[in-house]
mmCIF file of C-alpha atoms in Angstrom:
data_model
loop_
_atom_site.group_PDB
_atom_site.id
_atom_site.type_symbol
_atom_site.label_atom_id
_atom_site.label_comp_id
_atom_site.label_asym_id
_atom_site.label_seq_id
_atom_site.Cartn_x
_atom_site.Cartn_y
_atom_site.Cartn_z
ATOM 1 C CA MET H 1 0.349 0.210 -0.105
ATOM 2 C CA ARG H 2 2.606 2.583 1.114
ATOM 3 C CA HIS H 3 4.549 1.956 -2.972
ATOM 4 C CA LEU H 4 1.332 2.165 -4.444
ATOM 5 C CA PHE H 5 0.705 5.911 -2.534
ATOM 6 C CA THR H 6 4.678 6.432 -3.643
ATOM 7 C CA LEU H 7 3.891 5.811 -6.863
ATOM 8 C CA LEU H 8 0.937 8.078 -7.078
ATOM 9 C CA ILE H 9 2.520 10.715 -5.678
ATOM 10 C CA ALA H 10 5.373 10.334 -8.261
ATOM 11 C CA LEU H 11 2.781 10.838 -11.000
ATOM 12 C CA VAL H 12 1.084 13.901 -9.488
ATOM 13 C CA ALA H 13 4.767 15.280 -9.796
ATOM 14 C CA VAL H 14 4.858 14.908 -13.378
ATOM 15 C CA THR H 15 0.916 14.655 -14.669
ATOM 16 C CA THR H 16 -0.958 17.632 -13.709
ATOM 17 C CA ALA H 17 -4.954 19.020 -15.162
ATOM 18 C CA ASP H 18 -5.920 22.191 -14.831
ATOM 19 C CA ALA H 19 -9.413 23.077 -16.010
ATOM 20 C CA GLN H 20 -8.645 26.219 -16.866
ATOM 21 C CA SER H 21 -6.775 25.960 -19.462
ATOM 22 C CA ARG H 22 -6.608 27.488 -23.214
ATOM 23 C CA TYR H 23 -4.784 27.055 -26.531
ATOM 24 C CA PHE H 24 -3.485 28.747 -28.810
ATOM 25 C CA MET H 25 -3.152 28.113 -32.721
ATOM 26 C CA THR H 26 -0.561 31.507 -34.029
ATOM 27 C CA LEU H 27 1.747 33.437 -31.927
ATOM 28 C CA SER H 28 -0.791 36.542 -32.639
ATOM 29 C CA ASP H 29 -3.657 34.597 -30.783
ATOM 30 C CA LEU H 30 -1.492 34.659 -28.120
ATOM 31 C CA MET H 31 -0.524 38.119 -27.724
ATOM 32 C CA SER H 32 -4.182 39.212 -28.242
ATOM 33 C CA GLY H 33 -5.810 36.155 -25.459
ATOM 34 C CA ASN H 34 -7.882 34.999 -28.424
ATOM 35 C CA GLY H 35 -7.221 31.248 -27.390
ATOM 36 C CA ILE H 36 -9.962 28.329 -27.239
ATOM 37 C CA GLN H 37 -11.218 26.828 -24.043
ATOM 38 C CA LEU H 38 -10.097 23.163 -22.982
ATOM 39 C CA ASP H 39 -12.199 21.821 -20.754
ATOM 40 C CA THR H 40 -8.654 20.055 -19.182
ATOM 41 C CA LEU H 41 -5.556 20.241 -20.071
ATOM 42 C CA PHE H 42 -3.043 17.144 -18.960
ATOM 43 C CA THR H 43 0.735 18.333 -19.318
ATOM 44 C CA ASP H 44 3.201 15.061 -19.183
ATOM 45 C CA HIS H 45 6.984 15.860 -17.810
ATOM 46 C CA HIS H 46 9.113 12.401 -19.392
ATOM 47 C CA SER H 47 12.293 14.617 -18.571
ATOM 48 C CA LYS H 48 13.973 13.223 -15.308
ATOM 49 C CA SER H 49 16.488 15.880 -15.107
ATOM 50 C CA ARG H 50 16.513 19.476 -13.586
ATOM 51 C CA GLN H 51 16.804 21.722 -16.598
ATOM 52 C CA LEU H 52 16.899 24.958 -15.452
ATOM 53 C CA TRP H 53 12.959 26.208 -14.891
ATOM 54 C CA TRP H 54 11.851 24.908 -17.657
ATOM 55 C CA GLY H 55 13.779 22.299 -19.987
ATOM 56 C CA GLY H 56 13.307 21.199 -22.852
ATOM 57 C CA ASN H 57 10.574 20.076 -25.407
ATOM 58 C CA ASP H 58 9.870 17.180 -22.747
ATOM 59 C CA TYR H 59 5.818 18.207 -22.222
ATOM 60 C CA VAL H 60 3.678 15.993 -23.545
ATOM 61 C CA LEU H 61 0.118 17.560 -23.764
ATOM 62 C CA THR H 62 -3.279 16.129 -23.444
ATOM 63 C CA THR H 63 -7.327 16.216 -23.426
ATOM 64 C CA GLY H 64 -8.546 13.030 -23.493
ATOM 65 C CA ASP H 65 -10.226 14.195 -27.147
ATOM 66 C CA ALA H 66 -8.535 12.093 -30.095
ATOM 67 C CA ARG H 67 -9.527 15.469 -32.613
ATOM 68 C CA VAL H 68 -8.256 17.836 -30.698
ATOM 69 C CA ASP H 69 -5.002 16.047 -29.204
ATOM 70 C CA LYS H 70 -3.734 15.343 -32.661
ATOM 71 C CA THR H 71 -4.530 19.706 -33.120
ATOM 72 C CA LEU H 72 -2.238 20.367 -29.790
ATOM 73 C CA LYS H 73 0.670 18.205 -31.204
ATOM 74 C CA LYS H 74 0.659 19.162 -34.916
ATOM 75 C CA ASN H 75 -0.721 22.314 -35.457
ATOM 76 C CA ALA H 76 -1.342 24.349 -32.560
ATOM 77 C CA PHE H 77 1.611 27.271 -31.372
ATOM 78 C CA ALA H 78 1.160 27.070 -27.571
ATOM 79 C CA ALA H 79 -0.805 26.332 -25.040
ATOM 80 C CA MET H 80 -1.832 28.100 -21.409
ATOM 81 C CA GLN H 81 -2.643 26.168 -17.898
ATOM 82 C CA GLY H 82 -3.241 28.642 -15.628
ATOM 83 C CA ASP H 83 -0.767 30.974 -16.060
ATOM 84 C CA THR H 84 2.199 28.505 -17.372
ATOM 85 C CA LEU H 85 2.897 28.802 -20.818
ATOM 86 C CA TYR H 86 3.700 25.913 -22.871
ATOM 87 C CA VAL H 87 5.222 26.370 -26.865
ATOM 88 C CA ASN H 88 4.790 24.230 -29.208
ATOM 89 C CA CYS H 89 8.398 22.911 -30.661
ATOM 90 C CA ARG H 90 7.270 20.829 -33.069
ATOM 91 C CA ASN H 91 7.314 23.011 -36.317
ATOM 92 C CA LEU H 92 10.025 26.392 -34.690
ATOM 93 C CA ARG H 93 13.118 26.102 -36.607
ATOM 94 C CA TYR H 94 16.691 27.123 -36.184
ATOM 95 C CA GLU H 95 19.422 27.678 -39.150
ATOM 96 C CA LYS H 96 16.769 24.674 -41.004
ATOM 97 C CA THR H 97 17.336 22.748 -37.679
ATOM 98 C CA GLY H 98 14.384 21.580 -35.791
ATOM 99 C CA PHE H 99 13.846 20.675 -31.921
ATOM 100 C CA GLY H 100 11.263 17.459 -33.119
ATOM 101 C CA ASN H 101 8.082 17.176 -30.677
ATOM 102 C CA GLY H 102 6.547 18.162 -27.064
ATOM 103 C CA TYR H 103 6.197 21.014 -25.764
ATOM 104 C CA THR H 104 8.311 23.548 -23.779
ATOM 105 C CA ARG H 105 7.861 26.190 -20.582
ATOM 106 C CA ALA H 106 8.515 30.106 -21.962
ATOM 107 C CA MET H 107 7.205 33.326 -21.064
ATOM 108 C CA ARG H 108 5.932 36.350 -22.912
ATOM 109 C CA ILE H 109 8.957 38.938 -22.863
ATOM 110 C CA GLY H 110 8.370 42.388 -24.488
ATOM 111 C CA GLU H 111 5.433 42.860 -26.669
ATOM 112 C CA HIS H 112 6.089 40.912 -28.978
ATOM 113 C CA SER H 113 8.033 37.891 -28.671
ATOM 114 C CA VAL H 114 7.788 34.950 -26.451
ATOM 115 C CA LEU H 115 11.223 33.411 -25.239
ATOM 116 C CA PHE H 116 12.010 29.561 -24.074
ATOM 117 C CA VAL H 117 14.742 27.944 -23.800
ATOM 118 C CA ASN H 118 16.261 24.713 -25.231
ATOM 119 C CA LYS H 119 19.351 22.754 -26.121
ATOM 120 C CA MET H 120 22.076 24.532 -28.844
ATOM 121 C CA ILE H 121 20.725 23.341 -32.371
ATOM 122 C CA GLY H 122 21.531 24.489 -35.889
ATOM 123 C CA ARG H 123 25.243 25.098 -37.552
ATOM 124 C CA SER H 124 26.544 26.320 -34.594
ATOM 125 C CA ALA H 125 26.123 23.774 -32.637
ATOM 126 C CA ARG H 126 26.811 20.705 -34.933
ATOM 127 C CA ASN H 127 30.661 23.281 -36.078
ATOM 128 C CA SER H 128 31.350 22.666 -32.278
ATOM 129 C CA VAL H 129 30.158 18.878 -31.768
ATOM 130 C CA ALA H 130 32.515 18.184 -34.894
ATOM 131 C CA PHE H 131 35.320 20.047 -33.949
ATOM 132 C CA THR H 132 35.002 18.898 -29.929
ATOM 133 C CA SER H 133 35.091 14.944 -31.288
ATOM 134 C CA VAL H 134 38.532 16.001 -33.530
ATOM 135 C CA MET H 135 40.673 16.999 -30.879
ATOM 136 C CA PHE H 136 39.063 14.691 -28.281
ATOM 137 C CA GLY H 137 38.754 11.962 -30.062
ATOM 138 C CA GLY H 138 37.342 8.101 -29.924
ATOM 139 C CA ILE H 139 35.230 8.047 -26.949
ATOM 140 C CA ALA H 140 36.356 10.817 -24.703
ATOM 141 C CA GLY H 141 35.535 13.383 -28.048
ATOM 142 C CA THR H 142 31.874 11.469 -27.869
ATOM 143 C CA ILE H 143 30.532 11.998 -24.361
ATOM 144 C CA ALA H 144 32.104 15.508 -24.716
ATOM 145 C CA ALA H 145 30.123 16.451 -28.043
ATOM 146 C CA SER H 146 27.231 14.982 -26.143
ATOM 147 C CA GLN H 147 27.798 17.132 -23.455
ATOM 148 C CA TYR H 148 28.000 19.888 -25.193
ATOM 149 C CA ASN H 149 24.918 19.617 -27.309
ATOM 150 C CA LYS H 150 22.266 19.451 -23.878
ATOM 151 C CA GLN H 151 23.570 22.547 -22.946
ATOM 152 C CA GLN H 152 20.746 24.780 -22.507
ATOM 153 C CA VAL H 153 20.468 28.324 -24.178
ATOM 154 C CA CYS H 154 17.615 30.492 -24.763
ATOM 155 C CA TYR H 155 15.446 31.233 -28.315
ATOM 156 C CA LEU H 156 12.806 34.564 -29.176
ATOM 157 C CA ILE H 157 9.621 33.409 -31.602
ATOM 158 C CA SER H 158 8.792 37.331 -32.261
ATOM 159 C CA TRP H 159 6.676 36.509 -36.100
ATOM 160 C CA GLY H 160 4.592 33.569 -37.484
ATOM 161 C CA ALA H 161 4.555 30.706 -39.414
ATOM 162 C CA ASP H 162 5.502 30.480 -43.594
ATOM 163 C CA GLU H 163 3.504 28.784 -45.840
ATOM 164 C CA LYS H 164 4.607 25.263 -44.804
ATOM 165 C CA GLY H 165 3.664 26.287 -41.383
ATOM 166 C CA ARG H 166 7.540 26.792 -40.264
ATOM 167 C CA ILE H 167 8.177 28.902 -37.541
ATOM 168 C CA ASP H 168 11.361 30.802 -38.073
ATOM 169 C CA ILE H 169 13.629 31.699 -34.059
ATOM 170 C CA ARG H 170 16.430 33.658 -33.035
ATOM 171 C CA LEU H 171 19.367 32.484 -30.701
ATOM 172 C CA LEU H 172 19.412 35.176 -28.103
ATOM 173 C CA ASP H 173 23.306 35.618 -28.842
ATOM 174 C CA ASP H 174 25.202 38.995 -27.978
ATOM 175 C CA ALA H 175 23.684 41.197 -30.321
ATOM 176 C CA LEU H 176 20.002 40.623 -29.210
ATOM 177 C CA ILE H 177 21.138 40.553 -25.528
ATOM 178 C CA GLU H 178 22.495 44.365 -25.681
ATOM 179 C CA GLN H 179 19.335 44.952 -27.117
ATOM 180 C CA MET H 180 17.588 43.984 -24.401
ATOM 181 C CA LEU H 181 20.049 45.312 -21.816
ATOM 182 C CA LYS H 182 20.143 49.031 -23.681
ATOM 183 C CA ASP H 183 18.134 50.004 -20.147
ATOM 184 C CA TYR H 184 20.769 48.522 -17.689
ATOM 185 C CA HIS H 185 24.053 49.212 -18.255
ATOM 186 C CA ASP H 186 24.814 46.901 -14.972
ATOM 187 C CA LEU H 187 23.405 43.892 -16.601
ATOM 188 C CA TRP H 188 25.421 44.186 -19.347
ATOM 189 C CA LEU H 189 28.524 44.586 -17.619
ATOM 190 C CA GLU H 190 27.169 41.289 -15.937
ATOM 191 C CA TYR H 191 26.610 39.690 -19.177
ATOM 192 C CA ARG H 192 29.942 40.705 -20.721
ATOM 193 C CA SER H 193 31.953 39.707 -18.073
ATOM 194 C CA GLU H 194 31.834 36.088 -19.031
ATOM 195 C CA GLN H 195 34.769 35.823 -21.718
ATOM 196 C CA ASP H 196 33.836 32.747 -23.092
ATOM 197 C CA ASP H 197 31.677 33.275 -25.737
ATOM 198 C CA ARG H 198 29.845 29.740 -25.438
ATOM 199 C CA LYS H 199 29.259 30.030 -21.778
ATOM 200 C CA ARG H 200 28.478 33.521 -21.811
ATOM 201 C CA ILE H 201 25.136 32.907 -23.822
ATOM 202 C CA LEU H 202 23.691 29.829 -21.833
ATOM 203 C CA ALA H 203 20.718 30.231 -20.285
ATOM 204 C CA ASP H 204 21.182 29.429 -17.376
ATOM 205 C CA ARG H 205 23.323 32.852 -16.988
ATOM 206 C CA VAL H 206 20.801 34.642 -19.413
ATOM 207 C CA VAL H 207 17.847 34.247 -17.965
ATOM 208 C CA PRO H 208 18.502 35.705 -14.704
ATOM 209 C CA LEU H 209 19.349 38.875 -15.895
ATOM 210 C CA LEU H 210 16.598 39.444 -18.328
ATOM 211 C CA GLU H 211 14.376 38.887 -15.163
ATOM 212 C CA LYS H 212 16.575 41.476 -13.144
ATOM 213 C CA ALA H 213 15.658 43.569 -15.817
ATOM 214 C CA GLY H 214 11.989 43.158 -15.519
ATOM 215 C CA LEU H 215 11.647 41.916 -19.140
ATOM 216 C CA PHE H 216 9.086 39.084 -18.841
ATOM 217 C CA ASN H 217 5.468 39.508 -19.155
ATOM 218 C CA GLN H 218 2.372 37.523 -18.417
ATOM 219 C CA SER H 219 0.205 36.390 -20.864
ATOM 220 C CA LYS H 220 -2.932 38.260 -21.829
ATOM 221 C CA ARG H 221 -6.638 36.264 -20.239
#
């Protein structure tokens, strides 16, 4: 009986439901608060690791309605469960590279964009992994490359989908972060204090600075 109770507690920790939930088909719908009401939304978090305070695209959103679940998986842009925002990673692209299926937690930032955290992808990631593998070689190189690929960075969604339904996103690099922190000189200096280009843009450094600047907004109800 004790083991059953422990199992139930564990399940509750990763699977939640909220009657006050909505989903949004586009970024514009999200920004205007034009959501489609859901009676129930289940959020199942598969990852066993504690990655920052969001993680990658580890969330699966379901309702118990097969038709709605298909829309959530393939076509919806985002969903809200209470005050928590989830963005669908399926159609997001950075340098023509995607993350795969699944939702990630996100936050509105500014008046027109959404920020989320996920692994490094794109040309920079491929080049760095290839370089690391060559430098270390063999098993050590594979392990080092794998660890680099798991590093979490910040991405920005600022516009809608193209004719194929794909949404181009931007990596928060030095140039974008400088724009965001232009009115916060001390925070910009703190950001620039890290000399290593790779470490400087990691989410566990960037997110706290953006929070200190008060740049995150709650989504409209």
